[in-house]
Coordinates of C-alpha atoms in Angstrom, one line a residue:
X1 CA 14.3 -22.2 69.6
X2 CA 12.8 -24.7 71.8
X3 CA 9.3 -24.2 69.9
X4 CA 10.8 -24.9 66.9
X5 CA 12.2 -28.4 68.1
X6 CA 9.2 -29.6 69.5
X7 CA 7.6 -28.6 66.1
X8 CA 10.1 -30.3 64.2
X9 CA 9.8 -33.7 66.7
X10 CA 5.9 -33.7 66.3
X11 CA 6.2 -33.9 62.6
X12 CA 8.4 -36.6 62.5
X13 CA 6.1 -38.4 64.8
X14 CA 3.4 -37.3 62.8
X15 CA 1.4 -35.4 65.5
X16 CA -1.1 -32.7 64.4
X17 CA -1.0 -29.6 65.5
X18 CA -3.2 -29.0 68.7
X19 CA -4.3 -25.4 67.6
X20 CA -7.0 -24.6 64.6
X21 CA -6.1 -22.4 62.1
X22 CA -8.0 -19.0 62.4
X23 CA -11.1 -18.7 61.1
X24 CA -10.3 -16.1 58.4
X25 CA -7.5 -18.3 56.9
X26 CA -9.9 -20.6 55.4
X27 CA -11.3 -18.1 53.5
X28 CA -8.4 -15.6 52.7
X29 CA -7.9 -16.1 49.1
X30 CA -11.6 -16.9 48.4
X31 CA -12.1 -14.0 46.3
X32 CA -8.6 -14.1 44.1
X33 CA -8.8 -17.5 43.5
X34 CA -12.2 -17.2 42.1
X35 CA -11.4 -14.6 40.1
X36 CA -8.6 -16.6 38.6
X37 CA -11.0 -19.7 37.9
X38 CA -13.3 -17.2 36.4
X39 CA -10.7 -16.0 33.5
X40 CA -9.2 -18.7 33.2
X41 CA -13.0 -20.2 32.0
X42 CA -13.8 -17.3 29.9
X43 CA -10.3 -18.1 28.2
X44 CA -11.5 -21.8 27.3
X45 CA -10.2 -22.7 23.8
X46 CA -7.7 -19.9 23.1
X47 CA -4.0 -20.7 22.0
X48 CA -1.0 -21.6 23.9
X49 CA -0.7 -20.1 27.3
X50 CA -4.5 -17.9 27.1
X51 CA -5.9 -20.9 28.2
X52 CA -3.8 -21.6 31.3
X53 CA -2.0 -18.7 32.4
X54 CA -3.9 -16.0 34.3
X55 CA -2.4 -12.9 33.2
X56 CA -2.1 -14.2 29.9
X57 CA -5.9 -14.9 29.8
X58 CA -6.3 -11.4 31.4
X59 CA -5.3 -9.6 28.8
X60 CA -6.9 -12.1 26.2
X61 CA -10.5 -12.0 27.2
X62 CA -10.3 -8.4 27.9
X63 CA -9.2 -7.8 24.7
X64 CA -12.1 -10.2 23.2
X65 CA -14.4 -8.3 25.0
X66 CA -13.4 -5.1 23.4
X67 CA -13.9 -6.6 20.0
X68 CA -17.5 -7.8 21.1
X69 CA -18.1 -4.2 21.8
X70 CA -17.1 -3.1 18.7
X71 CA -18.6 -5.8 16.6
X72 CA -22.0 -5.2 18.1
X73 CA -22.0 -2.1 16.8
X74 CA -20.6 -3.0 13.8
X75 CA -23.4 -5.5 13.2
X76 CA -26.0 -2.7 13.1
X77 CA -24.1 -0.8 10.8
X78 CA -23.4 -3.9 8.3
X79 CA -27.1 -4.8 8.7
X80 CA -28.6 -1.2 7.7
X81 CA -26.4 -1.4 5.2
X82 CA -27.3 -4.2 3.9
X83 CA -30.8 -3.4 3.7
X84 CA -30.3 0.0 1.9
X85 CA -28.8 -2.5 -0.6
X86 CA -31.8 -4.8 -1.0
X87 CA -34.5 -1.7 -1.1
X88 CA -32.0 0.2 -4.1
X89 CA -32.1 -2.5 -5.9
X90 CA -35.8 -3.0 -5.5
X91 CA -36.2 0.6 -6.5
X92 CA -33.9 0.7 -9.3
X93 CA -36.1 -2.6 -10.7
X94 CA -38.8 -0.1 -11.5
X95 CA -36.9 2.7 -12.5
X96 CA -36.6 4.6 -9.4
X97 CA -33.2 5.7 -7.4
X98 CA -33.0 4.8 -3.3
X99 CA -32.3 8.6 -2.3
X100 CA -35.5 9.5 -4.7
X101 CA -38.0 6.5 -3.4
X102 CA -36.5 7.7 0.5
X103 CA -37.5 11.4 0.3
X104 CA -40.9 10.0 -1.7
X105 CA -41.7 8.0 1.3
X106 CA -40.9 11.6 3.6
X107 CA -42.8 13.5 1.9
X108 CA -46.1 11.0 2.0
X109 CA -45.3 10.9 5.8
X110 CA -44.8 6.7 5.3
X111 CA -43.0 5.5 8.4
X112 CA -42.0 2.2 7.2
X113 CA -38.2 1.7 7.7
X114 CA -35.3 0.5 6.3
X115 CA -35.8 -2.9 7.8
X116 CA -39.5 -3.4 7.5
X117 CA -39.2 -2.0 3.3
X118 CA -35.8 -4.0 2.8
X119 CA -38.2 -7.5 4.0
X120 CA -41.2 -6.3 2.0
X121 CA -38.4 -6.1 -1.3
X122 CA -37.4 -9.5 -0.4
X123 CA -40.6 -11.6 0.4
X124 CA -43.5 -9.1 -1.0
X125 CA -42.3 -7.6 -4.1
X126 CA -46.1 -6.8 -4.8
X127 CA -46.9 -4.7 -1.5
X128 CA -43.4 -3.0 -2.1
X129 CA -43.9 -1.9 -5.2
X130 CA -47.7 -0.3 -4.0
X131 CA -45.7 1.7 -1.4
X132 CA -43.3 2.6 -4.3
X133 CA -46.2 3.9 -6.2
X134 CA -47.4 5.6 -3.4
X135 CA -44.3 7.1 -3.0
X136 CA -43.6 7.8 -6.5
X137 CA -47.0 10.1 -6.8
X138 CA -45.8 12.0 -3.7
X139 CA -42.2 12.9 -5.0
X140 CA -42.4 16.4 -7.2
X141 CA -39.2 15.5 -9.1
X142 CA -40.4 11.7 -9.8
X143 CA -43.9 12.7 -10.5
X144 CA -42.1 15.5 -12.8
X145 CA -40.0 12.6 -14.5
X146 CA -43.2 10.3 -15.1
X147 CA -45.0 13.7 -16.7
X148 CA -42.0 14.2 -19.0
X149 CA -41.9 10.8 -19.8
X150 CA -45.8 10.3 -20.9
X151 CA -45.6 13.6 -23.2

């Protein structure tokens, strides 16, 4: 009881206290506090409270990292795509199907891929269309096909 006058007259008089703090209550909430700062950063320019709120911007950026995940492997997928798109309609320019100028390029052992052959379609049509020669003479059914269509 009596502490807890003298503590009450020293703040009216506007004496400090006499004893420090321990050292470890500087630095107690070091770590959550960071932590919060941190999320709350990530969460930069999102709506309403995903900006401000730290559970809020918890479950936000967790959630945009999980579509970062995905979409990375997405991006591979839609690129391959993409350029087994631009090498069948190279092919198909000179009369030959993808799945035909593929197992072409297999059987002449060329290990060009999809990326490298979908770039020579786009920027060398001339050194594409050599491999898809090359390829051509090396496929039994399109060399059959060319055969047929001489005679």
């Amino acid at each position: 009881d009596m502490m807890l006058f003298f503590a009450a007259a020293a703040r009216r008089v506007g004496i400090a206290r006499t004893t420090a703090a321990p050292a470890w209550a500087a630095t107690r909430r070091w770590f959550a506090s960071n932590k919060h700062k941190k999320f709350v950063k990530f969460a930069k320019g999102y709506r309403g409270r995903a900006n401000r709120c730290f559970r809020i911007a918890v479950q936000r950026v967790e959630k945009a990292w999980q579509h970062a995940y995905r979409s990375r492997k997405m991006k591979k997928r839609d690129m391959r795509s993409l350029w087994i798109t631009r090498i069948n309609a190279a092919t198909r320019t000179f009369g030959v199907p993808y799945n035909r100028f593929i197992a072409g390029l297999n059987t002449a052992s060329i290990d060009l891929n999809r990326k490298v052959l979908a770039d020579l379609a786009v920027t060398e049509p001339y050194s594409f269309r050599s491999v898809l020669e090359v390829a051509r003479a090396k496929d039994p059914y399109l060399a059959a096909l060319k055969r047929k269509a001489h005679q």
